[in-house]
Short mmCIF file of N, CA, C and O in Angstrom, two decimals:
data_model
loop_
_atom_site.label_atom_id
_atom_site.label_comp_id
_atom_site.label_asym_id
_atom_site.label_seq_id
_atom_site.Cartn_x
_atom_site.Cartn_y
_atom_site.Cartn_z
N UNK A 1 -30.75 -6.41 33.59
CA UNK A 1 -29.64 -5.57 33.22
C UNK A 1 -29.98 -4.69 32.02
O UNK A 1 -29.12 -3.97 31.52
N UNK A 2 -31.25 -4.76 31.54
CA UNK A 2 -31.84 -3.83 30.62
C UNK A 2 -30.84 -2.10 30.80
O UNK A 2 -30.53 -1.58 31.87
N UNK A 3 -30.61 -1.69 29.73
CA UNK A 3 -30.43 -0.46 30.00
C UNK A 3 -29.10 -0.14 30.44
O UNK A 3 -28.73 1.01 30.68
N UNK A 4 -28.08 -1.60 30.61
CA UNK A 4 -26.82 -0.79 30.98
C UNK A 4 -26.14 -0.78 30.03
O UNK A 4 -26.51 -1.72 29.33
N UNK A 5 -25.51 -0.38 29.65
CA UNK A 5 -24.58 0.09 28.21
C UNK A 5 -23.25 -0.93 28.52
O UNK A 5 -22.55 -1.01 29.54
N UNK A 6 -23.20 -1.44 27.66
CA UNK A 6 -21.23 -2.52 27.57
C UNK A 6 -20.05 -1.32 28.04
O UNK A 6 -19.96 -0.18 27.58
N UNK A 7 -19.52 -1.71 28.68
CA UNK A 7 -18.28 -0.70 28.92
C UNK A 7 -17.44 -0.56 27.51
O UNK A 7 -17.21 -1.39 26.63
N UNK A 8 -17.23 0.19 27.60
CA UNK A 8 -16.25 0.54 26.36
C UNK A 8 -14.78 0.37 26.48
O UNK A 8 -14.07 0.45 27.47
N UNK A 9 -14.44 0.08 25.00
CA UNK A 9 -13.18 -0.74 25.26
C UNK A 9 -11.75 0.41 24.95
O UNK A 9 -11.76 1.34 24.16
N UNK A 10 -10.57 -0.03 25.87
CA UNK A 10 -9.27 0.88 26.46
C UNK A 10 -8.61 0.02 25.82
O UNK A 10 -8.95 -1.04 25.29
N UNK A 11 -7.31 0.70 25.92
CA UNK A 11 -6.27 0.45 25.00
C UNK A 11 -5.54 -0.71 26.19
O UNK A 11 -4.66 -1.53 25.93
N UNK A 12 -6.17 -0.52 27.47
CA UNK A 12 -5.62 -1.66 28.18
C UNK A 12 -5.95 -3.21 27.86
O UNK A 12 -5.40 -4.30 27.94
N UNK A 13 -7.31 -2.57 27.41
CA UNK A 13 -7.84 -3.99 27.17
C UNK A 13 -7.53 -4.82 26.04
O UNK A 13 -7.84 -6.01 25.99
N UNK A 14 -6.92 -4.22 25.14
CA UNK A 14 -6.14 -4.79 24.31
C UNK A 14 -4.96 -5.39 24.63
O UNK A 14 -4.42 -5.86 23.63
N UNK A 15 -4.34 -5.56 25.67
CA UNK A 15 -3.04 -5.66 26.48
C UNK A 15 -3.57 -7.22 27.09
O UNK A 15 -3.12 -8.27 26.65
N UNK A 16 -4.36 -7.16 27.92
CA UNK A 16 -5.01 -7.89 28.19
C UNK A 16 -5.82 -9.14 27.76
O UNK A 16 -5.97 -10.18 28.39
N UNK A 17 -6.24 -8.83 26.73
CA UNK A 17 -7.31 -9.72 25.84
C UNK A 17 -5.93 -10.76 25.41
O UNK A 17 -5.61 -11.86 25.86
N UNK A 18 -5.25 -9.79 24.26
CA UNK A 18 -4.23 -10.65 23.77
C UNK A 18 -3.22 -12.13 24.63
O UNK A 18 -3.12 -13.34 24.45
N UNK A 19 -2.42 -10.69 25.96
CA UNK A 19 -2.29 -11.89 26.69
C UNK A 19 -2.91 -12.53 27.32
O UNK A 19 -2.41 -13.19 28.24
N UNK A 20 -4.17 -12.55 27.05
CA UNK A 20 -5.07 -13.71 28.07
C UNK A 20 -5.32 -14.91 26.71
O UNK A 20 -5.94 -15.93 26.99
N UNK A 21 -5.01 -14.78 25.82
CA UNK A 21 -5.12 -15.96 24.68
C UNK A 21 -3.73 -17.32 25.03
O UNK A 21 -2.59 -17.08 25.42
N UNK A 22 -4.20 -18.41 24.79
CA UNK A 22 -3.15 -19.44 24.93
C UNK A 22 -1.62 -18.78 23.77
O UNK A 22 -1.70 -18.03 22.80
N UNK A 23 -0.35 -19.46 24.37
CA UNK A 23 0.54 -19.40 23.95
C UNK A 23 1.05 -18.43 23.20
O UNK A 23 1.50 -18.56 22.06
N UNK A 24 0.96 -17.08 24.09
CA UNK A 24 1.08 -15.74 23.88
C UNK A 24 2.43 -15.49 24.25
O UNK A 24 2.71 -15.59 25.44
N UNK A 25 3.59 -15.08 23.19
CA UNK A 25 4.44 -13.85 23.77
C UNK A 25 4.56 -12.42 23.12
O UNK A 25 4.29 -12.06 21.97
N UNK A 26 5.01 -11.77 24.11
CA UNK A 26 5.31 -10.68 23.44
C UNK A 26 6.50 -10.24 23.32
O UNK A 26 7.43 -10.45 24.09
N UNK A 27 6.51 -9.76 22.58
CA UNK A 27 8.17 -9.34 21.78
C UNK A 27 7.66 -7.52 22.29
O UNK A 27 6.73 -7.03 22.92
N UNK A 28 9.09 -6.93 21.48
CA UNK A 28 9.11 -5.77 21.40
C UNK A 28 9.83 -4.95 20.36
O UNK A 28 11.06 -4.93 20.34
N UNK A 29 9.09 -4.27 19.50
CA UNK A 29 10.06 -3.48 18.34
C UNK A 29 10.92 -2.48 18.42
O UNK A 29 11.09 -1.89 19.48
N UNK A 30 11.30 -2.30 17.78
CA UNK A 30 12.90 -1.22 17.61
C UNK A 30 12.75 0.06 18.65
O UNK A 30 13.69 0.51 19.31
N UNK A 31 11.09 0.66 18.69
CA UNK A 31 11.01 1.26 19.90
C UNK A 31 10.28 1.24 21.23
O UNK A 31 9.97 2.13 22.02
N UNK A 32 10.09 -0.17 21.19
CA UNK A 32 9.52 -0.71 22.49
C UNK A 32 8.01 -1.04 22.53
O UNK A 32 7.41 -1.09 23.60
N UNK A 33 7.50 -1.22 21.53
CA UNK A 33 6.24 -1.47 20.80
C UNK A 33 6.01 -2.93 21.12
O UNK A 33 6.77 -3.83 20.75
N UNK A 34 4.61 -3.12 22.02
CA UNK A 34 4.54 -4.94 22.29
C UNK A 34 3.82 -5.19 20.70
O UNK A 34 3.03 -4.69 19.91
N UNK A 35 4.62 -6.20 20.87
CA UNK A 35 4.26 -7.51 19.52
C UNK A 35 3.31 -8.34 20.05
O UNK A 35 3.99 -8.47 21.07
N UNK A 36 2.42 -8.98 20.27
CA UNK A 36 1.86 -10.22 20.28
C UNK A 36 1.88 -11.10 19.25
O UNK A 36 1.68 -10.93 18.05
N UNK A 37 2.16 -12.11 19.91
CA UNK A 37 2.92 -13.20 18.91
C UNK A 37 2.06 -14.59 19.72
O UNK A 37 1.59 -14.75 20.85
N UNK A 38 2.17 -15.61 18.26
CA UNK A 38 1.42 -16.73 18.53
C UNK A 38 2.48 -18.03 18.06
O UNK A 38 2.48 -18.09 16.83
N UNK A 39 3.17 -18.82 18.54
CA UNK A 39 3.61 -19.37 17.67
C UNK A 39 4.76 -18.97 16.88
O UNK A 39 5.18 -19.86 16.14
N UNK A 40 5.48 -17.64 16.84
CA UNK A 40 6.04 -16.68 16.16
C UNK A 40 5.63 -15.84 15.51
O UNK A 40 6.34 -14.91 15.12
N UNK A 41 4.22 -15.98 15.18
CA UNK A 41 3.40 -15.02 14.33
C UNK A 41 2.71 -14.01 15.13
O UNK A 41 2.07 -14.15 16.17
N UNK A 42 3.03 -12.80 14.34
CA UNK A 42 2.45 -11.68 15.24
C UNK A 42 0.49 -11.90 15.35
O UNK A 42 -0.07 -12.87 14.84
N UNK A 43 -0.16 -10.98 15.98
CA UNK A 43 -1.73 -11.03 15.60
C UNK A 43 -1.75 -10.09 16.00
O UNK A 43 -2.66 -9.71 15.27
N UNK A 44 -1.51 -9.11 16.68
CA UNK A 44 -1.70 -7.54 17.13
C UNK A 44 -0.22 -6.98 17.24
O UNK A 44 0.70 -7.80 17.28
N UNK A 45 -0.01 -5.95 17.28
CA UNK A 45 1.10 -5.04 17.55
C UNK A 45 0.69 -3.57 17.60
O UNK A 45 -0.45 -3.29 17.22
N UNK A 46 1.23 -2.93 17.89
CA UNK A 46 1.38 -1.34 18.37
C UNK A 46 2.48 -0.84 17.21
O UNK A 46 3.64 -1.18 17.47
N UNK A 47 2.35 -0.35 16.40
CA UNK A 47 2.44 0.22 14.93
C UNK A 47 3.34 1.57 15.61
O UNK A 47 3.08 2.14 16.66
N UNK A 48 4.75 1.94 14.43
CA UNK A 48 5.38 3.03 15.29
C UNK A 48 4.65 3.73 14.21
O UNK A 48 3.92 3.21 13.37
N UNK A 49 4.96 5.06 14.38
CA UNK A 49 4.24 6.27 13.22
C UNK A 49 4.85 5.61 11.92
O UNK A 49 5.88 4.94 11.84
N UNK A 50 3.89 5.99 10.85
CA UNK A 50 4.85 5.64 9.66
C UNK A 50 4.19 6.60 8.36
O UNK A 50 3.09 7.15 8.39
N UNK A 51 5.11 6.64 7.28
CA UNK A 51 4.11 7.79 6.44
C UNK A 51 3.01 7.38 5.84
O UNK A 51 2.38 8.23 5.22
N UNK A 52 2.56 6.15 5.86
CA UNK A 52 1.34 5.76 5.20
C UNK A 52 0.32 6.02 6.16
O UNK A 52 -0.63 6.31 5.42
N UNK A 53 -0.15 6.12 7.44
CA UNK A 53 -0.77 6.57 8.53
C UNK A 53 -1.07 8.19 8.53
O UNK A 53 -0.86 8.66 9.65
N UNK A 54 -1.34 8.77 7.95
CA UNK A 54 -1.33 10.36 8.24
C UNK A 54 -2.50 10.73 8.48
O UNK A 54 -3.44 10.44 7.75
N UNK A 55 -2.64 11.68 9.90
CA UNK A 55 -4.22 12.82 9.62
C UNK A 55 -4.14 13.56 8.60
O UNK A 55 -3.23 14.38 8.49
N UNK A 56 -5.00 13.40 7.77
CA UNK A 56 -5.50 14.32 6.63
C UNK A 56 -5.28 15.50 6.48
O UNK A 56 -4.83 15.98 5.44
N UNK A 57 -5.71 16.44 7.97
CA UNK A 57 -5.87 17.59 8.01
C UNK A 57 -4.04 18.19 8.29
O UNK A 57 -3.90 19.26 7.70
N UNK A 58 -3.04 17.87 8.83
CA UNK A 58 -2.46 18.31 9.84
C UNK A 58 -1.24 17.40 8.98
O UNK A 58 -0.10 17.86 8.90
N UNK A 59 -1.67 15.81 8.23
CA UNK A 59 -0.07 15.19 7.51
C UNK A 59 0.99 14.72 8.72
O UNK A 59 2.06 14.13 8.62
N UNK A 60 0.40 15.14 9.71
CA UNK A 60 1.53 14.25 11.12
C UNK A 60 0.84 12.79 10.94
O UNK A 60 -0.36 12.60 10.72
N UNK A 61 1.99 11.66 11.10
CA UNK A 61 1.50 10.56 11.09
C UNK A 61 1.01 10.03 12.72
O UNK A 61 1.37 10.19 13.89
N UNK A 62 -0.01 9.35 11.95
CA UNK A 62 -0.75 8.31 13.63
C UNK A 62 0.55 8.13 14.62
O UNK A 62 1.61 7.77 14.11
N UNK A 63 0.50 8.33 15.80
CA UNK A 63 1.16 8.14 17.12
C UNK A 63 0.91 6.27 17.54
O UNK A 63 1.82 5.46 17.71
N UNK A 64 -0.36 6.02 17.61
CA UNK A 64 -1.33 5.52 18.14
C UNK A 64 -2.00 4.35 16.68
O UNK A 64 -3.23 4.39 16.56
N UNK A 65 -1.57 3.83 16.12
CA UNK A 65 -2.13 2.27 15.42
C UNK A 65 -1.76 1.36 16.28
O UNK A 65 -0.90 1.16 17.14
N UNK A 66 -2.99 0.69 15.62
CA UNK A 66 -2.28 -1.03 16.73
C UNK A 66 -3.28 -1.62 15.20
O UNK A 66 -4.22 -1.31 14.46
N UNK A 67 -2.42 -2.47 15.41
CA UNK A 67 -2.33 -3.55 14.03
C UNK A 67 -3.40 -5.32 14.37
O UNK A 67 -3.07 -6.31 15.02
N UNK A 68 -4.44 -5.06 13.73
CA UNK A 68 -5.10 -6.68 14.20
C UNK A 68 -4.82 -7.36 13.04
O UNK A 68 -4.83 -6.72 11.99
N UNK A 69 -4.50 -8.92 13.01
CA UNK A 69 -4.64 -9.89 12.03
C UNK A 69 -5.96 -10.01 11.95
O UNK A 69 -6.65 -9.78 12.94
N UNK A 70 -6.70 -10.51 10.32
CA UNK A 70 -7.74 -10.75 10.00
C UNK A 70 -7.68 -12.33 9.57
O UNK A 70 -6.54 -12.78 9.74
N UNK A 71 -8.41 -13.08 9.17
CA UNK A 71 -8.63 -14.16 8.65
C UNK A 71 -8.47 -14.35 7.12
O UNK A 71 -7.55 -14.95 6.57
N UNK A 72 -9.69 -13.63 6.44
CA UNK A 72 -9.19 -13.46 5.06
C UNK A 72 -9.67 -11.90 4.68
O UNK A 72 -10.16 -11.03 5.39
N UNK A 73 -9.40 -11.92 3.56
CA UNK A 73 -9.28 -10.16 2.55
C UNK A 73 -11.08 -10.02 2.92
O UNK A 73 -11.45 -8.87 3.16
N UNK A 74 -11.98 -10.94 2.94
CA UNK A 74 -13.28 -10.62 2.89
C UNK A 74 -13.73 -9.84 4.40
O UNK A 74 -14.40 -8.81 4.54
N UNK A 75 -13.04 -10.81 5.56
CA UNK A 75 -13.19 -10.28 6.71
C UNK A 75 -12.86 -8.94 6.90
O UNK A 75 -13.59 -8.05 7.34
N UNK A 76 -10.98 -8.82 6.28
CA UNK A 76 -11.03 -7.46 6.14
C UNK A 76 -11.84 -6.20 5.39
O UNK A 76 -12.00 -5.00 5.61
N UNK A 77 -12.16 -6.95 4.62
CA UNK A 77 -13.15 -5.43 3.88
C UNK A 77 -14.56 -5.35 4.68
O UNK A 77 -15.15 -4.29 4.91
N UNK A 78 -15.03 -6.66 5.08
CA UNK A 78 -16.06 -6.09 6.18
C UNK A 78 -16.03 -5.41 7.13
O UNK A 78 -17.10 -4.99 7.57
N UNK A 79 -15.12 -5.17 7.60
CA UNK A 79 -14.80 -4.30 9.03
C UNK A 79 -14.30 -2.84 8.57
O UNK A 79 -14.81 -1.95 9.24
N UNK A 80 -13.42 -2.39 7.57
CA UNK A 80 -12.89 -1.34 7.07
C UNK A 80 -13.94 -0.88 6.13
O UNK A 80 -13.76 0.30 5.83
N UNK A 81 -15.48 -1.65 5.30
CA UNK A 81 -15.67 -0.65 4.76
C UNK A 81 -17.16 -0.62 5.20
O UNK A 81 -17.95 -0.11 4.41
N UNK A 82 -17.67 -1.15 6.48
CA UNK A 82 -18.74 -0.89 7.57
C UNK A 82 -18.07 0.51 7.92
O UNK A 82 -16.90 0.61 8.29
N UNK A 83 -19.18 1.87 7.71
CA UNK A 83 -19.02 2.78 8.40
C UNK A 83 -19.09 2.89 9.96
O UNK A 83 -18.37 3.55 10.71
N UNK A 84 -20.10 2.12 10.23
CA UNK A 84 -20.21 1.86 11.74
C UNK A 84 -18.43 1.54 12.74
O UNK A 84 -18.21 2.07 13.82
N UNK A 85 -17.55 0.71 12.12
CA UNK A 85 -16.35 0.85 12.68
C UNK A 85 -15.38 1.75 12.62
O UNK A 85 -15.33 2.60 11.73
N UNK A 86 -14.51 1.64 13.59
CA UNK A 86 -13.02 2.79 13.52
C UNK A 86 -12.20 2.30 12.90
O UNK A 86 -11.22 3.01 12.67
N UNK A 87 -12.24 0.76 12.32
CA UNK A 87 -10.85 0.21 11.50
C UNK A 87 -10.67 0.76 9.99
O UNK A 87 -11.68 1.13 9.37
N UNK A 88 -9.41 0.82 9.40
CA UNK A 88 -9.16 1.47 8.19
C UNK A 88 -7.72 0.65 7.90
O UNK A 88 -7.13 -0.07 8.71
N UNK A 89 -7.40 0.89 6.79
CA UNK A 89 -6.30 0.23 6.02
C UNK A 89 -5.86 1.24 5.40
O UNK A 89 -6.52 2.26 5.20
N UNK A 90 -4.52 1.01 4.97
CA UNK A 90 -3.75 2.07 4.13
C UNK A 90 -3.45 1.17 2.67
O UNK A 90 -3.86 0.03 2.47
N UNK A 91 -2.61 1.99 1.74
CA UNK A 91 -2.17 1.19 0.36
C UNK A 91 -0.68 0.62 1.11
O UNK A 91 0.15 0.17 0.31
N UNK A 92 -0.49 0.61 1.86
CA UNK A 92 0.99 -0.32 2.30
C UNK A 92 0.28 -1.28 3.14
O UNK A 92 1.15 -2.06 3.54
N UNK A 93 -0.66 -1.56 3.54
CA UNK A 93 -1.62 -2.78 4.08
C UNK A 93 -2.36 -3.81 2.82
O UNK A 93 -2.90 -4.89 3.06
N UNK A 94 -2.23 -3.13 1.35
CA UNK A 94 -2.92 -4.20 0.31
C UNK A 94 -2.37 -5.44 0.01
O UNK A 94 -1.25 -5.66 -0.46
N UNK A 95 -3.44 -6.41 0.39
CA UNK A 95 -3.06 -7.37 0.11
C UNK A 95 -2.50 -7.99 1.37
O UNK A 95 -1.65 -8.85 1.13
N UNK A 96 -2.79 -7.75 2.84
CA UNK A 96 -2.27 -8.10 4.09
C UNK A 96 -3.57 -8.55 4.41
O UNK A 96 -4.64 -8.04 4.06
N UNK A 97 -3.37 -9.71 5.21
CA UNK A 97 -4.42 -9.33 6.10
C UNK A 97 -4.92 -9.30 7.81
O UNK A 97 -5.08 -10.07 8.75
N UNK A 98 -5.07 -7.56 7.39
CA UNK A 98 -5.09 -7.14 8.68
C UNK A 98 -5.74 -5.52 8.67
O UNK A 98 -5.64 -4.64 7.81
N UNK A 99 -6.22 -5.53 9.57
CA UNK A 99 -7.29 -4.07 9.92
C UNK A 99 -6.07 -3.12 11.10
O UNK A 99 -5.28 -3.68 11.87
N UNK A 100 -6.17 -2.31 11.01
CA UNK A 100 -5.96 -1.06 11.46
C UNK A 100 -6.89 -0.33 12.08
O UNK A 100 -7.99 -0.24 11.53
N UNK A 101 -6.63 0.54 13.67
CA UNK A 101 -7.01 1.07 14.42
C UNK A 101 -6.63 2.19 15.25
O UNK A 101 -5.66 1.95 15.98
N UNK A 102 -7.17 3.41 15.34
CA UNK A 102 -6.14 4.00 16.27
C UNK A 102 -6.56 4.39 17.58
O UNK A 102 -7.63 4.99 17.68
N UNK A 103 -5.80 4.10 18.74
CA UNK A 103 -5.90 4.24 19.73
C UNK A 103 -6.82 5.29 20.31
O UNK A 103 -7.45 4.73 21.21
N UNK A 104 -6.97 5.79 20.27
CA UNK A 104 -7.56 7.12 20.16
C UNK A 104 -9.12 7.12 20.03
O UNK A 104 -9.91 7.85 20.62
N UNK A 105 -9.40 6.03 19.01
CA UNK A 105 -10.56 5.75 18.51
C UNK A 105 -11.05 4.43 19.01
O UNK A 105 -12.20 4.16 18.67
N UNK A 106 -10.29 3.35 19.93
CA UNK A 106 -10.60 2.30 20.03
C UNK A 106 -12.01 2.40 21.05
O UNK A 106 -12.65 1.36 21.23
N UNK A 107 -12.40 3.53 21.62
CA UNK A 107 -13.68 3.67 22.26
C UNK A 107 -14.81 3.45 22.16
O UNK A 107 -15.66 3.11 22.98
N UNK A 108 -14.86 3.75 20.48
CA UNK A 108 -16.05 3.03 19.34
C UNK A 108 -16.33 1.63 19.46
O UNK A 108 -17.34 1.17 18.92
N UNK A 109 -15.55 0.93 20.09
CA UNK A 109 -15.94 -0.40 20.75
C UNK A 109 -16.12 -0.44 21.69
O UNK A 109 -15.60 0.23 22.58
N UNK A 110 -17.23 -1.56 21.81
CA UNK A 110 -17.05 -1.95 23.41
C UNK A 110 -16.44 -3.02 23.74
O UNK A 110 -16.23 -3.86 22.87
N UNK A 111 -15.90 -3.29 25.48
CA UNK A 111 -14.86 -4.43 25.00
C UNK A 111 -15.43 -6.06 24.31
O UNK A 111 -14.81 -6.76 23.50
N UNK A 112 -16.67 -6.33 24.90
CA UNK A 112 -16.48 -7.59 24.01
C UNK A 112 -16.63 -6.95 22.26
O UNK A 112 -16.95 -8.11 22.01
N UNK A 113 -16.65 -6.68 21.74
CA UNK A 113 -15.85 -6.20 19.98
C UNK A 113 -14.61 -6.47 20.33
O UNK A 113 -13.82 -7.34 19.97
N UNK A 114 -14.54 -5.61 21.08
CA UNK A 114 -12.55 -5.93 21.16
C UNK A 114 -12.21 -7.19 20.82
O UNK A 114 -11.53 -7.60 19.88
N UNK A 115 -13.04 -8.04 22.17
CA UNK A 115 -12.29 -9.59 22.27
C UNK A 115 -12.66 -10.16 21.86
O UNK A 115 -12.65 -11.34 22.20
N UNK A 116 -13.34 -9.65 20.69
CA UNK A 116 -13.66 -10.73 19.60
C UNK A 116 -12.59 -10.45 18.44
O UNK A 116 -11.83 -11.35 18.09
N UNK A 117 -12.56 -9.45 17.98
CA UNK A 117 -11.37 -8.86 17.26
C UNK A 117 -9.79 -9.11 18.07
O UNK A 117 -8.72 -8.51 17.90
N UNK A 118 -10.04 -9.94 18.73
CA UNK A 118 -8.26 -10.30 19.45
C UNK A 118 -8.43 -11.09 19.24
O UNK A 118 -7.49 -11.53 18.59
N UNK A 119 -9.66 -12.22 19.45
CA UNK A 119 -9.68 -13.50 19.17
C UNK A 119 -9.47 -13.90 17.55
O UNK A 119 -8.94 -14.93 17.12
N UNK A 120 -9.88 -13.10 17.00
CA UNK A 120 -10.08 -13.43 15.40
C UNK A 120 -8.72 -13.25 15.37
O UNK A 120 -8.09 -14.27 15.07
N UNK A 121 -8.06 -12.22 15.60
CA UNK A 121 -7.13 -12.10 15.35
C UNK A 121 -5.59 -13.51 15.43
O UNK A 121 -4.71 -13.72 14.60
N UNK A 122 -5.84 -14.13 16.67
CA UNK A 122 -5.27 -15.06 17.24
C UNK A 122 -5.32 -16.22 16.69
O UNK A 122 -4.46 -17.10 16.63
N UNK A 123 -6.79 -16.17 16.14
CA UNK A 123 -7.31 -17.72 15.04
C UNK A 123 -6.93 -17.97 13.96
O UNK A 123 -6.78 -18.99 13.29
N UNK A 124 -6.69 -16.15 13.75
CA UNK A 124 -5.90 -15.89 11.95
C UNK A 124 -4.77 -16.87 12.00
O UNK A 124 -4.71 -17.72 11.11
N UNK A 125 -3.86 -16.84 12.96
CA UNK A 125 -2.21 -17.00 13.18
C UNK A 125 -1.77 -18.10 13.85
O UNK A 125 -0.73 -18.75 13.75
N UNK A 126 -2.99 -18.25 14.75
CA UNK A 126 -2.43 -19.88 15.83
C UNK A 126 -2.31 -20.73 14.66
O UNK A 126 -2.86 -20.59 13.57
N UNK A 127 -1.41 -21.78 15.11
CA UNK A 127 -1.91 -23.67 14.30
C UNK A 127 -2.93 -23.74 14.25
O UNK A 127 -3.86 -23.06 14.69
N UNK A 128 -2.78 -25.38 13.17
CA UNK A 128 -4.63 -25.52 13.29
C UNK A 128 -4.78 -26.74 14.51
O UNK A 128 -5.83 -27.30 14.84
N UNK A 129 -3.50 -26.95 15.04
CA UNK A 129 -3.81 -27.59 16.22
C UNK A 129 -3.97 -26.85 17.37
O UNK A 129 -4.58 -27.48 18.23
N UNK A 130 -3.59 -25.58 17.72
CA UNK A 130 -4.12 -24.46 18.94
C UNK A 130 -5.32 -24.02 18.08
O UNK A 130 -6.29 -23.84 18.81
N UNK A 131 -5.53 -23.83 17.06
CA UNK A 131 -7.04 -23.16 16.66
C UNK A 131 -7.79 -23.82 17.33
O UNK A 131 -8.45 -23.40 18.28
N UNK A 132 -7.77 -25.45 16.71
CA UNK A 132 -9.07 -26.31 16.67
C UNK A 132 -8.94 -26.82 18.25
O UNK A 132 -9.77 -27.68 18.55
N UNK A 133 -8.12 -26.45 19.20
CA UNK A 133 -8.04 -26.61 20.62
C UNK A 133 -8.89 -25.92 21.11
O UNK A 133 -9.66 -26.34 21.98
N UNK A 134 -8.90 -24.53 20.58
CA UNK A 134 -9.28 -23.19 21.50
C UNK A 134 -11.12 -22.99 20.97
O UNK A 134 -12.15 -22.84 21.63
N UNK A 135 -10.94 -23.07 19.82
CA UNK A 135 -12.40 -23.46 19.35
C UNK A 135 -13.15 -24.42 20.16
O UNK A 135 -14.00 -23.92 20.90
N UNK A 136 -13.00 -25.87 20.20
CA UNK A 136 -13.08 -26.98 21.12
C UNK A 136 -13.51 -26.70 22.59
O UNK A 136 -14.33 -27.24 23.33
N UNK A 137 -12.40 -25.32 22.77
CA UNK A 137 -12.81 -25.71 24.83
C UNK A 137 -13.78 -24.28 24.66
O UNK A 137 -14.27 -24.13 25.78
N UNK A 138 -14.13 -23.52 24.03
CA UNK A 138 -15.12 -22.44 23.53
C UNK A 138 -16.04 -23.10 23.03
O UNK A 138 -16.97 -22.42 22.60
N UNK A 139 -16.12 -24.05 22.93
CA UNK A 139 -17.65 -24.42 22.04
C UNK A 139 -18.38 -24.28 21.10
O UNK A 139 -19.59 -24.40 20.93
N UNK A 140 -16.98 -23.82 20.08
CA UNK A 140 -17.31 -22.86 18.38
C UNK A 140 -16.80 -24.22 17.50
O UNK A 140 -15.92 -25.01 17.83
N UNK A 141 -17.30 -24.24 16.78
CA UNK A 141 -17.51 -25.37 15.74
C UNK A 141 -16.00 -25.09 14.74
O UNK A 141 -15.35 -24.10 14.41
N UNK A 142 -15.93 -26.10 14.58
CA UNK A 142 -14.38 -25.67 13.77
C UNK A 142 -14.01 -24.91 12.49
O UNK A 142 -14.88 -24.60 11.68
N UNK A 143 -12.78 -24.63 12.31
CA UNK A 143 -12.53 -24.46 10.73
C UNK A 143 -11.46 -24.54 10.36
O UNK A 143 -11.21 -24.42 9.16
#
């Protein structure tokens, strides 16, 4: 399989990944925005425009964020301040933790990034009795 390139990852596949994680619902916000939720805790969502989101050039805010949970502040600054990624944070994200993405841009991955970044996301927020479950039947050593 030398030579074939990872498919690149869609905004479907974010739809997907999430609900393919144990004990997933999704909710929906004020304008119909899926929540993924673990437990009650969100780990991804679809972000409505807001003024901390703006293109630079133009000051219209993002259409298109979707919101990942991180683990801790370190995880997050590895991913937001690797140039190589599309994730970014705003000053109304300090001190959260969670990376930012916009749809638009989620192409810069391919999908396994994605589903690893859904998974992290999910590990942030599950129990530590669904963590250390899901770790367990994956074959990842605990934490």
């Amino acid at each position: 399989m030398s030579g074939v390139a990872p498919r690149r990852a869609r905004v479907e596949d974010v739809h997907e990944l999430a609900t393919g994680m144990p004990h997933v619902t999704v909710v929906h916000g004020t304008r119909g925005n899926p929540v993924y939720q673990v437990g009650r805790k969100s780990f991804v969502f679809f972000r409505t425009p807001r003024p901390d989101a703006r293109d630079p050039e133009t000051g219209e805010r993002y259409p298109d964020v979707i919101v990942f949970w991180v683990d801790s502040e370190e995880d997050k600054l590895a991913l937001v301040q690797d140039p190589g990624t599309p994730f970014f944070t705003t000053a109304h994200f300090d001190g959260h933790p969670s990376v930012l993405l916009r749809a638009s841009r989620i192409g810069e991955l391919d999908r396994a990034e994605l589903a690893e970044i859904v998974q992290d996301a999910w590990l942030a927020q599950a129990s530590a009795r669904r963590r250390a479950a899901w770790l367990a039947e994956h074959g990842v050593g605990g934490s």
